[in-house]
Amino acid sequence: MESEVKRPRRLALAATLGAVLAVAALTGSLMGCAPSQPAPAADGAATEQEAAGDEAMAGQPVNWTMESDCGTCHTSEAESATDTACPQGVAHEAAGVTCVTCHTDEAVLSEEHAEVTFDDKPATKATVITVDEATCIACHGELSELATKTADSAALTDDKGTTVNPHERPAGAKHEENPATCTDCHNNHSKDLPKDAMKYCAQCHHRGTFECGTCHELRER
Ligand code: HEC
Ligand code: HEC
Ligand code: HEC
Ligand code: HEC
Ligand code: HEC
Ligand code: HEC
């Protein structure tokens, strides 16, 4: 399952500024954690201003390091630290957890930023793995400890009202073969953790139910 996430991404980033702004506005409103932005002025004044400001830096390579100011480019992720609709981002900001405390894989990060120039717009969906669950565990403890804390959680409830502890699934061959990692469900910058977690379950459980083998015989999905 992890390999699905780890697909390399080499998209052409040099889209026109207009298209980029349109996409940014769209992703920002649909899945980003940024507070809703005002629409660009109808006369295009804001757009022109931005374009002029970007021009001097456009195309310039970025000498990226782990000390770079991540928030200048990753505005959506930076805003999740102050947007109350993003409880995880806000909790970690309050606890003083910085970007690179979690995004520790310097090799992958360096590679991702190797060809980045100042006019590139970063995506708001993860395509590579740079967060190690050991980092989460070091602060929060193992799944078993978390399971105790979330014993009463109703976050994962299917259409039939079956509720499952997000940190403790019932025993079963498929679950044991596919242990979940923290980041399968937790995106620090997300507004909807329960939805993200249900999406993870839905890789196998479909038709809105956690049941298996009731409608048809067990087979791989
Ligand atoms: C508490 C840990 C944590 C902190 C702090 C954190 N992140 Fe993340 N970030 C994650 C996790 C988890 C994901 C989900 C992707 C994954 O599975 O690796 C993620 C995803 C991302 C992505 C991929 C796009 C997306 O939004 O899903 C980017 C880019 C990113 N973070 C940048 C940042 C920047 C910049 C900061 C600081 C402003 C930051 N992160 C702070 C844990 C963290
Ligand atoms: C100059 C702008 C810029 C700065 C500064 C910057 N990034 Fe990025 N970052 C990008 C762009 C653009 C991409 C997308 C690269 C690509 O598509 O290959 C990216 C990709 C990423 C990804 C991978 C997202 C994915 O696809 O899963 C992570 C994680 C990330 N950056 C974190 C950071 C962190 C942490 C910092 C600060 C130490 C940082 N970035 C600083 C522009 C920047
Ligand atoms: C440096 C320590 C540290 C790291 C690393 C860290 N956290 Fe946290 N996290 C905290 C603290 C402190 C809080 C706030 C107190 C609490 O809720 O435990 C918090 C809060 C949370 C919360 C509760 C947010 C809310 O709704 O209030 C979640 C969920 C969470 N962390 C998940 C993660 C995950 C997943 C990772 C790894 C990607 C991670 N944390 C990495 C320290 C850390
Ligand atoms: C890799 C596929 C896979 C994933 C991901 C997965 N499951 Fe399962 N799950 C199964 C299979 C297959 C069964 C049937 C029993 C077995 O063979 O393990 C099952 C059984 C169950 C059962 C028992 C159903 C019954 O009929 O008694 C529950 C409840 C359940 N899963 C909940 C979840 C939840 C909640 C998640 C997400 C946190 C999840 N599962 C993620 C494959 C998966
Ligand atoms: C199957 C998805 C899933 C996985 C895997 C998962 N979590 Fe969670 N986690 C959740 C959901 C959903 C909640 C929200 C529970 C609620 O508030 O009802 C949660 C809540 C939390 C909380 C807040 C607990 C509290 O005190 O209320 C922390 C901290 C946390 N998770 C950390 C982690 C860490 C660390 C890992 C990896 C060891 C992890 N989670 C793995 C889905 C998951
Ligand atoms: C509520 C009834 C129901 C349950 C429970 C159910 N399925 Fe299905 N499933 C269907 C229906 C209806 C279809 C489409 C017709 C068909 O192929 O039988 C289907 C199709 C499939 C297919 C074929 C293609 C696809 O992915 O859609 C797979 C594989 C599959 N199911 C796996 C599973 C697994 C694994 C579980 C348990 C985790 C499960 N199903 C539980 C109703 C169900």
Coordinates of C-alpha atoms and ligand atoms in Angstrom, one line a residue:
M1 CA 0.0 0.0 0.0
E2 CA 2.8 2.3 0.8
S3 CA 4.3 1.9 -2.6
E4 CA 1.1 3.4 -4.1
V5 CA 1.9 6.6 -2.2
K6 CA 5.5 6.6 -3.1
R7 CA 5.0 7.2 -6.8
P8 CA 7.6 9.7 -8.1
R9 CA 6.2 12.9 -9.3
R10 CA 7.7 14.9 -12.1
L11 CA 4.9 17.1 -13.3
A12 CA 5.6 19.9 -15.6
L13 CA 5.4 22.9 -13.3
A14 CA 5.9 25.6 -15.7
A15 CA 2.2 26.3 -16.4
T16 CA 1.1 29.8 -17.1
L17 CA 0.7 32.0 -14.1
G18 CA -3.1 32.3 -14.8
A19 CA -3.5 28.5 -14.8
V20 CA -1.4 28.1 -11.7
L21 CA -3.5 30.7 -9.8
A22 CA -6.7 29.0 -10.9
V23 CA -5.4 25.6 -9.7
A24 CA -4.2 27.2 -6.5
A25 CA -7.6 28.8 -5.8
L26 CA -9.3 25.5 -6.6
T27 CA -7.1 23.2 -4.5
G28 CA -7.0 25.8 -1.7
S29 CA -10.8 25.8 -1.5
L30 CA -11.3 22.0 -2.0
M31 CA -8.6 20.4 0.1
G32 CA -6.1 22.9 1.4
C33 CA -6.2 24.1 4.9
A34 CA -5.8 27.7 4.0
P35 CA -8.6 30.0 5.1
S36 CA -10.7 30.8 2.1
Q37 CA -8.9 33.4 0.0
P38 CA -10.8 36.2 -1.6
A39 CA -11.2 35.6 -5.4
P40 CA -8.7 37.5 -7.6
A41 CA -10.0 40.9 -8.5
A42 CA -12.1 40.9 -11.6
D43 CA -9.9 43.4 -13.3
G44 CA -6.9 41.2 -12.7
A45 CA -5.1 43.8 -10.7
A46 CA -4.0 41.4 -7.9
T47 CA -2.8 38.9 -10.5
E48 CA -0.7 41.5 -12.4
Q49 CA 0.8 42.7 -9.1
E50 CA 1.8 39.2 -8.2
A51 CA 3.2 38.5 -11.6
A52 CA 5.4 41.6 -11.4
G53 CA 6.6 40.7 -7.9
D54 CA 7.5 37.2 -9.0
E55 CA 9.3 38.2 -12.2
A56 CA 12.6 39.1 -10.7
M57 CA 12.9 35.7 -9.0
A58 CA 11.1 33.6 -11.6
G59 CA 13.3 30.8 -13.0
Q60 CA 16.0 31.4 -10.4
P61 CA 17.1 28.1 -8.8
V62 CA 16.5 27.6 -5.1
N63 CA 19.4 26.7 -3.0
W64 CA 17.2 24.5 -0.8
T65 CA 18.4 23.3 2.6
M66 CA 16.6 21.9 5.7
E67 CA 17.0 25.5 7.1
S68 CA 15.1 27.1 4.2
D69 CA 11.9 29.1 5.2
C70 CA 9.4 26.4 4.1
G71 CA 6.4 28.6 4.6
T72 CA 7.2 31.1 1.8
C73 CA 6.4 28.5 -0.8
H74 CA 4.3 26.0 1.1
T75 CA 1.7 28.6 2.1
S76 CA -1.2 26.1 2.4
E77 CA 0.7 23.9 4.9
A78 CA 2.1 26.9 6.8
E79 CA -1.5 28.3 7.2
S80 CA -2.7 24.9 8.6
A81 CA -0.6 25.9 11.7
T82 CA -3.0 28.7 12.5
D83 CA -6.3 27.7 10.9
T84 CA -8.5 26.3 13.6
A85 CA -10.2 24.1 11.1
C86 CA -6.9 22.1 11.1
P87 CA -6.7 20.9 14.6
Q88 CA -3.5 18.8 14.1
G89 CA -1.6 21.7 12.5
V90 CA -2.7 24.1 15.3
A91 CA -1.8 21.6 18.1
H92 CA 1.7 21.1 16.7
E93 CA 2.3 24.8 16.1
A94 CA 1.3 25.4 19.8
A95 CA 3.7 22.6 20.8
G96 CA 6.5 24.2 18.8
V97 CA 6.8 21.3 16.3
T98 CA 8.5 22.7 13.2
C99 CA 8.2 21.5 9.6
V100 CA 11.5 19.6 9.6
T101 CA 10.8 18.0 13.0
C102 CA 8.3 15.9 11.0
H103 CA 9.6 16.1 7.5
T104 CA 12.9 14.5 8.3
D105 CA 14.0 12.6 5.2
E106 CA 16.6 15.1 3.9
A107 CA 17.6 12.9 1.0
V108 CA 14.1 12.7 -0.5
L109 CA 13.5 16.4 0.3
S110 CA 16.7 17.5 -1.4
E111 CA 15.8 15.5 -4.4
E112 CA 12.3 17.0 -4.5
H113 CA 13.7 20.5 -4.4
A114 CA 16.7 19.9 -6.7
E115 CA 15.1 21.5 -9.7
V116 CA 12.7 23.8 -7.9
T117 CA 12.8 27.4 -9.1
F118 CA 11.1 30.4 -7.4
D119 CA 8.1 30.4 -9.8
D120 CA 7.2 26.8 -9.2
K121 CA 4.0 26.2 -7.2
P122 CA 4.1 23.2 -4.9
A123 CA 1.3 20.7 -4.9
T124 CA -0.9 20.4 -1.9
K125 CA -1.1 16.6 -2.1
A126 CA 1.6 14.3 -0.9
T127 CA 3.4 12.2 -3.5
V128 CA 6.5 11.2 -1.7
I129 CA 7.2 9.9 1.8
T130 CA 9.3 12.3 4.0
V131 CA 7.6 11.8 7.4
D132 CA 8.8 8.7 9.4
E133 CA 6.2 7.3 11.8
A134 CA 8.9 6.8 14.3
T135 CA 8.9 10.6 14.7
C136 CA 5.2 10.5 15.7
I137 CA 5.7 7.5 18.0
A138 CA 8.6 9.2 19.8
C139 CA 6.2 11.9 21.0
H140 CA 2.9 10.0 21.1
G141 CA 3.7 6.4 21.9
E142 CA 2.8 3.2 20.0
L143 CA -0.5 2.4 18.5
S144 CA -1.5 0.2 21.5
E145 CA -1.1 3.2 23.8
L146 CA -3.1 5.4 21.5
A147 CA -5.8 2.8 21.3
T148 CA -6.4 3.2 25.0
K149 CA -6.8 7.0 24.5
T150 CA -9.3 6.6 21.6
A151 CA -11.2 3.6 23.0
D152 CA -14.4 5.7 22.9
S153 CA -13.8 7.3 19.5
A154 CA -16.7 7.2 17.1
A155 CA -14.7 8.7 14.3
L156 CA -14.7 5.4 12.3
T157 CA -18.3 4.3 12.0
D158 CA -19.8 2.6 9.0
D159 CA -23.2 3.0 7.5
K160 CA -24.5 0.2 9.7
G161 CA -23.3 1.8 12.9
T162 CA -20.3 -0.4 13.4
T163 CA -17.6 1.6 15.2
V164 CA -13.9 0.6 15.2
N165 CA -11.1 2.1 17.3
P166 CA -8.9 3.9 14.7
H167 CA -5.8 2.6 16.5
E168 CA -7.0 -1.0 17.0
R169 CA -8.7 -2.9 14.2
P170 CA -10.2 -6.3 14.9
A171 CA -7.7 -9.2 14.4
G172 CA -7.7 -10.6 10.8
A173 CA -5.2 -11.8 8.3
K174 CA -5.5 -8.9 6.0
H175 CA -5.1 -6.4 8.8
E176 CA -2.0 -8.1 10.1
E177 CA -0.5 -8.3 6.6
N178 CA -1.1 -4.6 6.1
P179 CA -0.2 -2.8 9.3
A180 CA -1.3 0.9 9.2
T181 CA 1.3 3.6 9.7
C182 CA 0.4 6.9 11.3
T183 CA 0.6 8.8 8.1
D184 CA -1.8 6.5 6.3
C185 CA -4.5 8.5 8.1
H186 CA -2.9 11.5 9.7
N187 CA -2.0 14.4 7.4
N188 CA -0.9 17.3 9.7
H189 CA -2.4 19.8 7.3
S190 CA -5.8 18.2 6.9
K191 CA -9.2 19.5 8.0
D192 CA -10.9 16.1 8.1
L193 CA -9.0 13.3 9.9
P194 CA -12.0 11.0 10.2
K195 CA -12.6 11.2 6.4
D196 CA -8.9 10.6 5.7
A197 CA -9.0 7.5 8.0
M198 CA -12.2 6.2 6.4
K199 CA -10.5 6.6 3.0
Y200 CA -7.7 4.4 4.2
C201 CA -10.2 1.7 5.2
A202 CA -12.1 2.0 2.0
Q203 CA -9.1 0.7 0.1
C204 CA -10.5 -2.7 1.0
H205 CA -13.9 -2.0 2.6
H206 CA -16.5 -0.8 0.1
R207 CA -20.2 -0.3 -0.1
G208 CA -20.1 1.8 3.1
T209 CA -19.6 -1.2 5.4
F210 CA -16.8 -2.8 7.3
E211 CA -18.3 -6.3 6.8
C212 CA -16.7 -8.8 4.6
G213 CA -17.8 -12.1 3.1
T214 CA -21.5 -11.3 3.7
C215 CA -22.5 -10.2 0.2
H216 CA -20.0 -12.3 -1.8
E217 CA -17.1 -14.5 -1.0
L218 CA -13.9 -12.9 0.2
R219 CA -11.6 -11.7 -2.7
E220 CA -8.9 -9.2 -3.1
R221 CA -9.8 -5.6 -3.9
Ligands
HEC1 C1 3.4 17.1 13.1 C2 4.1 16.7 11.9 C3 4.2 17.7 10.7 C4 4.5 19.1 10.8 C5 4.9 19.9 12.0 C6 4.5 19.5 9.4 N1 4.1 18.5 8.6 FE1 3.8 18.6 6.6 N2 3.0 16.7 6.6 C7 2.9 15.9 7.6 C8 2.2 14.7 7.3 C9 2.0 13.5 8.2 C10 1.9 14.8 5.9 C11 1.1 13.8 5.1 C12 2.0 13.3 4.0 C13 2.8 12.1 4.4 O1 2.1 11.0 4.4 O2 4.0 12.1 4.5 C14 2.4 16.1 5.5 C15 2.3 16.7 4.2 C16 3.0 17.7 3.7 C17 3.2 18.1 2.3 C18 2.6 17.4 1.1 C19 1.4 18.1 0.7 C20 0.2 18.1 1.6 O3 -0.2 19.2 2.1 O4 -0.3 17.0 2.0 C21 4.0 19.2 2.3 C22 4.4 20.0 1.1 C23 4.3 19.6 3.7 N3 3.7 18.6 4.5 C24 5.0 20.7 4.1 C25 5.1 21.1 5.4 C26 5.6 22.4 5.8 C27 6.1 23.5 4.9 C28 5.5 22.5 7.2 C29 5.8 23.6 8.1 C30 5.1 24.9 7.8 C31 5.0 21.2 7.7 N4 4.7 20.4 6.5 C32 4.8 20.8 9.0 C33 3.4 16.1 8.9 C34 3.9 17.4 9.3
HEC2 C1 11.3 28.1 -3.1 C2 10.1 27.3 -2.8 C3 10.2 26.2 -1.8 C4 10.8 26.2 -0.5 C5 11.5 27.3 0.2 C6 10.5 24.9 0.1 N1 9.8 24.1 -0.8 FE1 9.2 22.2 -0.6 N2 8.6 22.1 -2.5 C7 8.6 23.2 -3.4 C8 8.1 22.7 -4.7 C9 7.9 23.6 -5.9 C10 7.8 21.3 -4.5 C11 7.4 20.3 -5.6 C12 8.6 19.7 -6.3 C13 8.3 18.7 -7.3 O1 7.1 18.7 -7.8 O2 9.1 17.9 -7.6 C14 8.2 21.0 -3.2 C15 8.0 19.7 -2.6 C16 8.0 19.5 -1.2 C17 7.6 18.2 -0.6 C18 7.1 17.0 -1.3 C19 5.6 17.1 -1.5 C20 5.1 15.9 -2.1 O3 4.9 15.9 -3.4 O4 4.9 14.9 -1.4 C21 7.8 18.4 0.7 C22 7.4 17.4 1.8 C23 8.4 19.7 0.9 N3 8.5 20.3 -0.3 C24 8.7 20.2 2.2 C25 9.5 21.4 2.3 C26 10.1 21.8 3.6 C27 10.0 21.0 4.9 C28 10.7 22.9 3.3 C29 11.6 23.8 4.3 C30 12.7 23.1 4.9 C31 10.5 23.3 1.9 N4 9.7 22.3 1.4 C32 10.9 24.5 1.3 C33 8.9 24.5 -3.1 C34 9.6 24.9 -2.0
HEC3 C1 8.0 16.8 19.0 C2 6.8 16.1 19.4 C3 5.7 15.7 18.5 C4 5.8 15.1 17.2 C5 7.1 14.8 16.5 C6 4.5 14.9 16.8 N1 3.6 15.3 17.7 FE1 1.5 15.2 17.6 N2 1.4 16.4 19.2 C7 2.4 16.8 20.0 C8 1.9 17.6 21.1 C9 2.7 18.2 22.3 C10 0.5 17.7 20.9 C11 -0.6 18.5 21.7 C12 -0.9 17.7 23.0 C13 -1.6 16.4 22.6 O1 -2.7 16.4 22.1 O2 -1.0 15.3 22.9 C14 0.2 16.9 19.7 C15 -1.1 16.7 19.2 C16 -1.4 15.8 18.2 C17 -2.7 15.4 17.8 C18 -4.0 15.9 18.4 C19 -4.5 17.1 17.6 C20 -5.7 17.6 18.1 O3 -6.8 17.4 17.5 O4 -5.7 18.3 19.2 C21 -2.6 14.4 16.8 C22 -3.7 13.7 16.1 C23 -1.2 14.2 16.6 N3 -0.5 15.1 17.5 C24 -0.6 13.3 15.7 C25 0.7 13.3 15.3 C26 1.3 12.6 14.2 C27 0.5 11.7 13.3 C28 2.6 12.8 14.2 C29 3.6 12.4 13.1 C30 3.3 12.8 11.8 C31 2.9 13.7 15.3 N4 1.7 14.0 16.0 C32 4.2 14.2 15.6 C33 3.7 16.5 19.9 C34 4.3 15.9 18.7
HEC4 C1 -5.8 -4.3 3.2 C2 -7.2 -4.4 3.2 C3 -7.9 -3.9 4.4 C4 -7.8 -2.6 5.0 C5 -7.0 -1.5 4.6 C6 -8.7 -2.6 6.1 N1 -9.4 -3.8 6.2 FE1 -10.7 -4.4 7.6 N2 -10.8 -6.2 6.8 C7 -10.2 -6.6 5.7 C8 -10.6 -8.0 5.4 C9 -10.2 -8.8 4.1 C10 -11.4 -8.5 6.4 C11 -12.1 -9.8 6.6 C12 -11.4 -10.6 7.7 C13 -9.9 -11.0 7.3 O1 -9.8 -11.8 6.5 O2 -9.0 -10.3 7.9 C14 -11.6 -7.3 7.3 C15 -12.3 -7.3 8.5 C16 -12.7 -6.1 9.1 C17 -13.7 -6.1 10.2 C18 -14.5 -7.3 10.7 C19 -15.7 -7.4 9.8 C20 -16.6 -8.5 10.1 O3 -17.4 -8.9 9.2 O4 -16.6 -9.0 11.3 C21 -13.8 -4.8 10.6 C22 -14.7 -4.2 11.6 C23 -12.8 -4.0 9.8 N3 -12.2 -4.9 8.9 C24 -12.6 -2.7 9.9 C25 -11.6 -2.0 9.3 C26 -11.3 -0.6 9.5 C27 -12.1 0.3 10.4 C28 -10.3 -0.3 8.6 C29 -9.6 1.1 8.5 C30 -9.0 1.6 9.8 C31 -9.9 -1.5 7.9 N4 -10.7 -2.5 8.3 C32 -8.9 -1.5 6.9 C33 -9.4 -5.9 4.9 C34 -8.9 -4.6 5.2
HEC5 C1 -6.6 4.0 10.7 C2 -6.3 5.5 10.8 C3 -5.3 5.9 11.9 C4 -4.0 5.5 12.1 C5 -3.3 4.4 11.3 C6 -3.5 6.3 13.2 N1 -4.4 7.1 13.6 FE1 -4.3 8.4 15.1 N2 -6.2 8.9 15.0 C7 -7.1 8.5 14.0 C8 -8.4 9.1 14.1 C9 -9.6 8.9 13.2 C10 -8.3 9.9 15.3 C11 -9.4 10.8 15.9 C12 -10.1 10.0 17.0 C13 -11.2 10.9 17.6 O1 -11.0 12.0 18.0 O2 -12.3 10.4 17.7 C14 -6.9 9.8 15.8 C15 -6.4 10.4 17.0 C16 -5.1 10.5 17.3 C17 -4.5 11.2 18.4 C18 -5.3 12.1 19.4 C19 -5.6 11.1 20.5 C20 -6.4 11.7 21.7 O3 -5.8 11.9 22.7 O4 -7.6 12.0 21.5 C21 -3.2 11.1 18.3 C22 -2.1 11.7 19.3 C23 -2.9 10.2 17.2 N3 -4.1 9.8 16.6 C24 -1.6 9.8 16.8 C25 -1.4 8.7 16.0 C26 -0.1 8.1 15.8 C27 1.2 8.6 16.5 C28 -0.2 7.1 15.0 C29 0.8 6.0 14.5 C30 1.5 5.3 15.6 C31 -1.6 7.0 14.6 N4 -2.3 8.0 15.2 C32 -2.2 6.1 13.7 C33 -6.7 7.7 12.9 C34 -5.6 7.0 12.8
HEC6 C1 -22.8 -4.8 1.3 C2 -22.4 -5.8 0.4 C3 -20.9 -6.0 0.2 C4 -19.9 -6.2 1.1 C5 -20.1 -6.3 2.6 C6 -18.6 -6.4 0.4 N1 -18.9 -6.3 -0.9 FE1 -17.5 -6.4 -2.4 N2 -18.9 -6.1 -3.8 C7 -20.2 -5.9 -3.6 C8 -20.9 -5.7 -4.8 C9 -22.4 -5.5 -5.0 C10 -20.0 -5.8 -5.8 C11 -20.2 -5.7 -7.3 C12 -20.8 -7.0 -7.9 C13 -19.9 -8.2 -7.8 O1 -18.8 -8.2 -8.4 O2 -20.2 -9.1 -7.0 C14 -18.7 -6.1 -5.2 C15 -17.5 -6.3 -5.8 C16 -16.3 -6.6 -5.2 C17 -15.0 -6.8 -5.9 C18 -14.9 -6.7 -7.4 C19 -14.4 -5.4 -7.9 C20 -14.5 -4.2 -7.1 O3 -13.5 -3.8 -6.4 O4 -15.6 -3.5 -7.0 C21 -14.1 -7.1 -5.0 C22 -12.6 -7.4 -5.2 C23 -14.7 -7.0 -3.7 N3 -16.1 -6.7 -3.9 C24 -14.1 -7.2 -2.5 C25 -14.7 -7.0 -1.2 C26 -14.0 -7.1 0.0 C27 -12.5 -7.4 0.2 C28 -14.9 -7.0 1.0 C29 -14.7 -6.9 2.5 C30 -13.6 -6.0 2.9 C31 -16.2 -6.7 0.4 N4 -16.0 -6.8 -1.0 C32 -17.4 -6.6 1.0 C33 -20.8 -5.9 -2.3 C34 -20.2 -6.0 -1.1

